[in-house]
Short mmCIF file of C-alpha atoms in Angstrom, two decimals:
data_model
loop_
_atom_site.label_atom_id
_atom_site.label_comp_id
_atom_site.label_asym_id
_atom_site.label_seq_id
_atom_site.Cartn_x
_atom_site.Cartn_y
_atom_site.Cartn_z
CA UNK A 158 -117.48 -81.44 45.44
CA UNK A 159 -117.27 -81.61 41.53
CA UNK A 160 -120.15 -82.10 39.80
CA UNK A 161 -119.11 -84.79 37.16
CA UNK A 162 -116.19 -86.98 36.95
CA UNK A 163 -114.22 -87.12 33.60
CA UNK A 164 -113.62 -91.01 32.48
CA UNK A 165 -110.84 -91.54 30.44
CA UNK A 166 -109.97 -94.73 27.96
CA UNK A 167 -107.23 -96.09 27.33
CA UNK A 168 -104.10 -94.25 26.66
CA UNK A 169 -102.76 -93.44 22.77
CA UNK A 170 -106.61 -94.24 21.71
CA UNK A 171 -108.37 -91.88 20.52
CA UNK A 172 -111.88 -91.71 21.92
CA UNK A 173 -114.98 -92.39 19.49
CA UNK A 174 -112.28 -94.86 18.23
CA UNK A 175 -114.37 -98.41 16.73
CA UNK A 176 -110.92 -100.48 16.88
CA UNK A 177 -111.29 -100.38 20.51
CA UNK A 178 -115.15 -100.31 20.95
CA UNK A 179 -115.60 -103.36 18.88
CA UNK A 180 -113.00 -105.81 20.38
CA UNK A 181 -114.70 -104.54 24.43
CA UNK A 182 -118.34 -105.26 22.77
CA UNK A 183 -117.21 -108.37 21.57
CA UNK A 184 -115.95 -109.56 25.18
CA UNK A 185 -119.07 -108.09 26.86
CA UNK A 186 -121.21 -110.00 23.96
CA UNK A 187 -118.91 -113.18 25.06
CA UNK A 188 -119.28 -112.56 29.02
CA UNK A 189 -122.99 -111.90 28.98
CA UNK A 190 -123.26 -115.35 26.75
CA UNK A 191 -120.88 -117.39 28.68
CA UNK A 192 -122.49 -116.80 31.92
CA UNK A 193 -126.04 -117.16 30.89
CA UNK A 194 -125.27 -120.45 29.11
CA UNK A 195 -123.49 -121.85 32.20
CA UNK A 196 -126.18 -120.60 34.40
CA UNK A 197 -128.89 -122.32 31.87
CA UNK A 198 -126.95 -125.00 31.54
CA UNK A 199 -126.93 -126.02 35.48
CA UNK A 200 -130.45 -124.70 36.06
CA UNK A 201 -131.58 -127.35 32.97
CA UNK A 202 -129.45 -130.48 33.51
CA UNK A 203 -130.15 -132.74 37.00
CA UNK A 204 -126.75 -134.11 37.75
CA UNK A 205 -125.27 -130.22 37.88
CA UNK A 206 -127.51 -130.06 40.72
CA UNK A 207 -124.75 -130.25 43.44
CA UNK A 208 -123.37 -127.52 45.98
CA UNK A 209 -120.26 -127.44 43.20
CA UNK A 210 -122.11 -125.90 40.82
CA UNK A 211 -124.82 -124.18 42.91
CA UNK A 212 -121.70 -122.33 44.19
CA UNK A 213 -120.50 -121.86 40.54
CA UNK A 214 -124.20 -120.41 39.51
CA UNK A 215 -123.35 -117.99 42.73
CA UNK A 216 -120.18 -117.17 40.55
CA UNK A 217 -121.74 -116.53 37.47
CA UNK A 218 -124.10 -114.09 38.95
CA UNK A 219 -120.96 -112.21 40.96
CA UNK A 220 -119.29 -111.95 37.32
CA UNK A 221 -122.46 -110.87 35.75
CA UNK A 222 -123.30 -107.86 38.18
CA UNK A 223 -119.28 -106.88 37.90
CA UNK A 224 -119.53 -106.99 34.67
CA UNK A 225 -122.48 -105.04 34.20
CA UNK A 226 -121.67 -102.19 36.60
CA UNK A 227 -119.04 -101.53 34.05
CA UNK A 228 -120.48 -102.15 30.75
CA UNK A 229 -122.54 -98.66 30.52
CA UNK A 230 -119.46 -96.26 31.27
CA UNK A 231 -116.96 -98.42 29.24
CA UNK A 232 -118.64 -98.78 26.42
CA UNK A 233 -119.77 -94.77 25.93
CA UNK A 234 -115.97 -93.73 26.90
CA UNK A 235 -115.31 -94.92 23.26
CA UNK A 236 -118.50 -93.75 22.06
CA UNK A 237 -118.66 -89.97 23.23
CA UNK A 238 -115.79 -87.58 24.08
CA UNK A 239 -115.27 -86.27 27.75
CA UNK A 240 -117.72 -88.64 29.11
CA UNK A 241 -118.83 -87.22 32.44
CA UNK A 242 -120.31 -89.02 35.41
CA UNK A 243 -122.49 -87.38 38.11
CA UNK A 244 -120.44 -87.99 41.47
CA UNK A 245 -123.36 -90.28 42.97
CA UNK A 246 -123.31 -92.21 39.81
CA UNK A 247 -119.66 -93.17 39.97
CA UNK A 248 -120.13 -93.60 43.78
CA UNK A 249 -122.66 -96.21 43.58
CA UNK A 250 -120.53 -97.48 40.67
CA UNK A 251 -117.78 -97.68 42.30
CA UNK A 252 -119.22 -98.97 45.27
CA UNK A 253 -120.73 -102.30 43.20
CA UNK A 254 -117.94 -103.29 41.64
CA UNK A 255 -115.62 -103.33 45.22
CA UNK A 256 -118.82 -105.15 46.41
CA UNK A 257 -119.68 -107.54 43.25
CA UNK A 258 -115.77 -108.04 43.36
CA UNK A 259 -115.48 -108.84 47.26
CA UNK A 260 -118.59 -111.49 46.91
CA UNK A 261 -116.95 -113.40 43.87
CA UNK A 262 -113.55 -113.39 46.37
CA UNK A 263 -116.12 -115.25 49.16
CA UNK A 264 -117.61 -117.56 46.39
CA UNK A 265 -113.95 -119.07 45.17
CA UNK A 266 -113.54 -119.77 49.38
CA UNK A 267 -116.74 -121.56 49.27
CA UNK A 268 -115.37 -123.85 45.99
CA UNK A 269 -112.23 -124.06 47.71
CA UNK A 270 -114.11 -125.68 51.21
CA UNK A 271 -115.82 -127.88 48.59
CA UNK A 272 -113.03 -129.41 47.12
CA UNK A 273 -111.73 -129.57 50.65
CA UNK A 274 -114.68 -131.81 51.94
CA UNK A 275 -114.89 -133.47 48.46
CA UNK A 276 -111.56 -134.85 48.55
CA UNK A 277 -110.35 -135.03 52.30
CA UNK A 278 -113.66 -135.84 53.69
CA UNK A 279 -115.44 -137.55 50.52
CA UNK A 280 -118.41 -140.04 53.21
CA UNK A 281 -119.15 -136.53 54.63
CA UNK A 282 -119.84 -134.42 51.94
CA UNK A 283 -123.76 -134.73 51.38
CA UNK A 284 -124.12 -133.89 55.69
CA UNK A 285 -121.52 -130.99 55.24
CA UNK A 286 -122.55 -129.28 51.97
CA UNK A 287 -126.44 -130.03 51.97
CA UNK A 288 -128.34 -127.64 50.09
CA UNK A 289 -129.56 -125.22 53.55
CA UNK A 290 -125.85 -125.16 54.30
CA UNK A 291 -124.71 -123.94 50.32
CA UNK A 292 -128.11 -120.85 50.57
CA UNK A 293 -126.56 -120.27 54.34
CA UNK A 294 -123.16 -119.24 52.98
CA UNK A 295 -123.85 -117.51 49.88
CA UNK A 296 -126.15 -115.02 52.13
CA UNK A 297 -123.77 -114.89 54.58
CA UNK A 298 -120.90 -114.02 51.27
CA UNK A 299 -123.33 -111.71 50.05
CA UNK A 300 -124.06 -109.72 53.38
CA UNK A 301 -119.74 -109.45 53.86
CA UNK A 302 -119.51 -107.82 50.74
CA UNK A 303 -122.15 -105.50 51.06
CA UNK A 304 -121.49 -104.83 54.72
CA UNK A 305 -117.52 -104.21 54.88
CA UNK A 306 -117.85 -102.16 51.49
CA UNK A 307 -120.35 -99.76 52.73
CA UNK A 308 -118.37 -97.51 54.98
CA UNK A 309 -115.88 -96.87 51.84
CA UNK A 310 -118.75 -95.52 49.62
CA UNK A 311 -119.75 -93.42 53.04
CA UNK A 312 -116.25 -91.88 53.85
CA UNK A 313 -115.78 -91.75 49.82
CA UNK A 314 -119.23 -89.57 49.61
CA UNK A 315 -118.11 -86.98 52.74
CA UNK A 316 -114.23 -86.34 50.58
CA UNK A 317 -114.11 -82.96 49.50
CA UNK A 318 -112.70 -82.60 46.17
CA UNK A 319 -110.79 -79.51 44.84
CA UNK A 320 -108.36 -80.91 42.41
CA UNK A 321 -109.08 -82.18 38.79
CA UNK A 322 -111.86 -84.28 37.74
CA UNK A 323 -110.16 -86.26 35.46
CA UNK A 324 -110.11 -90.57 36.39
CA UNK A 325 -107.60 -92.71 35.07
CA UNK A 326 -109.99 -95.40 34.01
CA UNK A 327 -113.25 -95.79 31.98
CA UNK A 328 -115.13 -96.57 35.82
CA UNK A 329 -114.69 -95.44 38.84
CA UNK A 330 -112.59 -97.11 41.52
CA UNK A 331 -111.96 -96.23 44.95
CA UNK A 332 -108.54 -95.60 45.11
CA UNK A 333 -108.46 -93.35 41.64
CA UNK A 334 -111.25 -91.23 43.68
CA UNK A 335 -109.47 -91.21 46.38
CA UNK A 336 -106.74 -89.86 44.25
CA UNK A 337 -108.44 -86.71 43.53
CA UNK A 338 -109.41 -85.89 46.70
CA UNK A 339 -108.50 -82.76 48.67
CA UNK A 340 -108.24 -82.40 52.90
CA UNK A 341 -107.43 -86.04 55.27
CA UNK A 342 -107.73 -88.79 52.88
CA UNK A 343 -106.01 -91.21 55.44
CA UNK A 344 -109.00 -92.48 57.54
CA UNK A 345 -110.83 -93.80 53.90
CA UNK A 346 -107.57 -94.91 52.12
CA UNK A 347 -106.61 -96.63 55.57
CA UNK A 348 -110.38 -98.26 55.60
CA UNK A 349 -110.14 -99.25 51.95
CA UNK A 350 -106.54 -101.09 52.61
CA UNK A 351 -108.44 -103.13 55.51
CA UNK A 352 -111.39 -103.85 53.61
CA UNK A 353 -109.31 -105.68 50.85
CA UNK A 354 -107.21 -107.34 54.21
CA UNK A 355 -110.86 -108.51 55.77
CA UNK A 356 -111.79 -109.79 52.44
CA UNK A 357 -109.29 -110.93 49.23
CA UNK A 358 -106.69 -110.76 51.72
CA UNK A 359 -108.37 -113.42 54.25
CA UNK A 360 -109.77 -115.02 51.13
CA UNK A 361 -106.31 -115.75 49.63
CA UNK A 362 -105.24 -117.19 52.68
CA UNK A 363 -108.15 -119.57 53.20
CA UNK A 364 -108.29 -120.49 49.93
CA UNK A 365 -103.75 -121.30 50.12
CA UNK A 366 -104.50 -123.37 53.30
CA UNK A 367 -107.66 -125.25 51.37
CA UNK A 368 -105.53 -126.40 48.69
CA UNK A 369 -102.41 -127.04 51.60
CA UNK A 370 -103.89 -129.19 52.72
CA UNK A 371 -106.06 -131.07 49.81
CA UNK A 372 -102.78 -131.80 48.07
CA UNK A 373 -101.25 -133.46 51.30
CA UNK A 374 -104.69 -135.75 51.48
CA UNK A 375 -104.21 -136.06 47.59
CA UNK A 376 -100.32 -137.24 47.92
CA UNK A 377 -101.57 -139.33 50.69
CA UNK A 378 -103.33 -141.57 48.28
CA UNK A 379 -101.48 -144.64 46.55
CA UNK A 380 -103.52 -145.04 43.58
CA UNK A 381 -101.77 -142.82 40.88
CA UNK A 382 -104.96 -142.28 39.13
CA UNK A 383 -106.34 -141.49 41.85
CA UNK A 384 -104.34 -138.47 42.04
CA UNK A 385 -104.90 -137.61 38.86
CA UNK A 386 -108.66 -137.60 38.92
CA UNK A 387 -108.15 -136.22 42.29
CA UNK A 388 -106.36 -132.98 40.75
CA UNK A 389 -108.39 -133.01 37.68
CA UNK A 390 -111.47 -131.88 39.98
CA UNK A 391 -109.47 -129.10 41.67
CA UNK A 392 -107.64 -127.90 38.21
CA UNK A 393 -110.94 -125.72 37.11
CA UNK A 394 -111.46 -123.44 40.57
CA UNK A 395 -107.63 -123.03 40.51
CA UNK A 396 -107.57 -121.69 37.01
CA UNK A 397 -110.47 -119.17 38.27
CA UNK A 398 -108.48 -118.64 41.24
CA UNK A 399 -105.67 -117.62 39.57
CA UNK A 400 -107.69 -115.67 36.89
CA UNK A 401 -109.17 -113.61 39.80
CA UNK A 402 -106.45 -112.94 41.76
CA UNK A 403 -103.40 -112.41 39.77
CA UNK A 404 -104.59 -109.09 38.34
CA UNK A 405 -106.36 -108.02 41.64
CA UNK A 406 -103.31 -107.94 43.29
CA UNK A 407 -101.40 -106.73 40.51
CA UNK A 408 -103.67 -103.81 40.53
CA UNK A 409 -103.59 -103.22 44.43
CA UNK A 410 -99.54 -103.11 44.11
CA UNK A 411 -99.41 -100.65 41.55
CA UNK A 412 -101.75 -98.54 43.16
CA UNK A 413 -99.77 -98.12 45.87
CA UNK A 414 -96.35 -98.37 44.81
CA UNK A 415 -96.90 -98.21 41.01
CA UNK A 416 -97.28 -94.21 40.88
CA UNK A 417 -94.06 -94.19 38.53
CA UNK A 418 -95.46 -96.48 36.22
CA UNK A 419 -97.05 -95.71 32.54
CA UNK A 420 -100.64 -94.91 33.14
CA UNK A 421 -101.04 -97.66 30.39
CA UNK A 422 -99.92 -100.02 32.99
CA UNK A 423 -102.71 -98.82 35.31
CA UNK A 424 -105.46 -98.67 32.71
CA UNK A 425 -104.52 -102.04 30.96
CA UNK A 426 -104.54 -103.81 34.59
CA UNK A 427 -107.39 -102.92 35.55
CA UNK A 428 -109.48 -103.73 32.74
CA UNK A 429 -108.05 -107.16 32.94
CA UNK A 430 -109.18 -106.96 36.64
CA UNK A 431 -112.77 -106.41 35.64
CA UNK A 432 -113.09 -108.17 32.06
CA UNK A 433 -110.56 -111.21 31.97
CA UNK A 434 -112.50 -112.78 35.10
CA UNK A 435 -116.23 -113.24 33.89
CA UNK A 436 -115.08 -114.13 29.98
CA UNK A 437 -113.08 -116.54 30.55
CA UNK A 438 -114.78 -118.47 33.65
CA UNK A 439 -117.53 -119.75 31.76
CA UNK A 440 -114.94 -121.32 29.47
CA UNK A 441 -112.44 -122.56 31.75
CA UNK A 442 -115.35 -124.69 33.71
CA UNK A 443 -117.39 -125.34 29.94
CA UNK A 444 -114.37 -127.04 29.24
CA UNK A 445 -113.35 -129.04 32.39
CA UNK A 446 -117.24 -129.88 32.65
CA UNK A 447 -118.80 -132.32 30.50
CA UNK A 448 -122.06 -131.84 31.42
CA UNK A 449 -122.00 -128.67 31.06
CA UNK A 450 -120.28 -128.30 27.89
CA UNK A 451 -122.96 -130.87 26.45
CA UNK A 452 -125.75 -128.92 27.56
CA UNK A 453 -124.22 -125.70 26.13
CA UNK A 454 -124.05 -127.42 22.57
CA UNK A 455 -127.05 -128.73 22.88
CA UNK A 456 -128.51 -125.03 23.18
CA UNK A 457 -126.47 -123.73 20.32
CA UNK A 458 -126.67 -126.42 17.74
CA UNK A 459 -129.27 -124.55 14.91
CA UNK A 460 -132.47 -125.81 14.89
CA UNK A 461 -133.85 -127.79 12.06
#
């Protein structure tokens, strides 16, 4: 087993290089402030008590703790050459952010259920989503992810590795590990591809049917604004949705089938994977959210 990994950047820039440490501590600076504010902003203001935006503190905190598994070995990859990471380091690494990842994944179901009973079931909601029930589920999302993860970072920490230490991102994944590992990788990179089946796979498909079948009850409904306010509550969790997704599975593919591609392709994708998600969530729901974009003004306006 090597002792350190080597992290890499990004391709055709040079390490110790401020043009692209400055822009990644700028987003970091913006996801660390985004998700504070929102979580601030529904901790402060009554009528953001719902299990809406309970479930959207729940995924603030998921992008926070992604984001911050992340920030220490990004950020010095541009700061010192040949950064090297113990191999328990970038094993627990790697094992938060596939677990941080797989518990925002259950938190977008939850939303998705929500609009569900919100707009099929609207008389219902308050018995279905009471506060016991919104706690109930997020343990239950948090004790998935940290359950169906585990037995990756196990198999991952038994690999013997003989070939070169060198990762193809700035953080450690599991299938770039697995990449650089020497004897029967096929009972952990078989694991891994159920994991992300018993998790963003299922996900995806709960969250497709969710919105199946809200847009049937929304159709349903004569009153054309109606409809419109009816898709104007669903048009902020599909923008995260879709902000989530789209590069996971982008990322997943090219794993897999991608090995021909530029390894700017792989590096680029998943940063997006691991950045785009917590920056621009706080803003996509700041903006659909009056409330909470009041509240948020309110707390930067200067004093005096």
């Amino acid at each position: 087993r090597p002792p350190t990994f080597i992290l890499t950047g990004i391709p055709g820039v040079a390490v110790s290089s401020s043009w692209a440490a400055v822009p990644l501590c700028c987003l970091y600076v913006l996801m660390l402030l985004g998700n504070c504010c929102l979580l601030w902003a529904i901790r402060t203001e009554q009528v953001l008590h719902t299990p809406m935006h309970h479930l959207l503190s729940m995924l603030a905190l998921a992008d926070l703790g992604l984001s911050l598994c992340t920030l220490p070995t990004v950020l010095a990859v541009f700061c010192v050459p040949a950064t090297a990471l113990p191999f328990r380091a970038c094993l627990a690494q790697m094992y938060f952010i596939h677990t941080f990842s797989a518990i925002e994944s259950g938190v977008l179901v939850a939303m998705a259920f929500d609009r569900f009973v919100a707009i099929c079931h609207p008389l219902r909601y308050g018995s279905v989503l009471s506060g016991s029930v919104v706690a109930r589920a997020g343990v239950l999302i948090v004790l998935r992810g940290v359950c169906v993860v585990l037995p990756v970072a196990v198999l991952m920490a038994r690999m013997p590795f003989c070939r070169s230490r060198v990762l193809s991102h700035s953080f450690c994944l599991h299938q770039d590990m697995l990449r650089l590992a020497c004897g029967d990788v096929r009972p952990s990179s078989w694991y891994g591809l159920s994991a992300v089946f018993l998790t963003k796979g299922l996900d995806s498909l709960a969250i497709l049917l969710s919105y199946v079948l809200i847009i049937r009850a929304i159709l349903g409904t004569v009153s054309p604004g109606a409809r419109a306010k009816a898709f104007s509550t669903c048009l902020a969790h599909l923008c995260a949705v879709l902000i989530f997704y789209i590069p996971l599975i982008s990322l997943s593919l090219i794993h897999r089938f991608g090995k021909h591609l530029p390894r700017l392709t792989h590096t680029l994708l998943a940063d997006a994977y691991l950045l785009v998600p917590p920056v621009l969530n706080p803003l996509v729901y700041s903006w659909k959210t009056k409330q909470i974009r009041r509240r948020i003004l309110l707390l930067l306006r200067p004093r005096g």
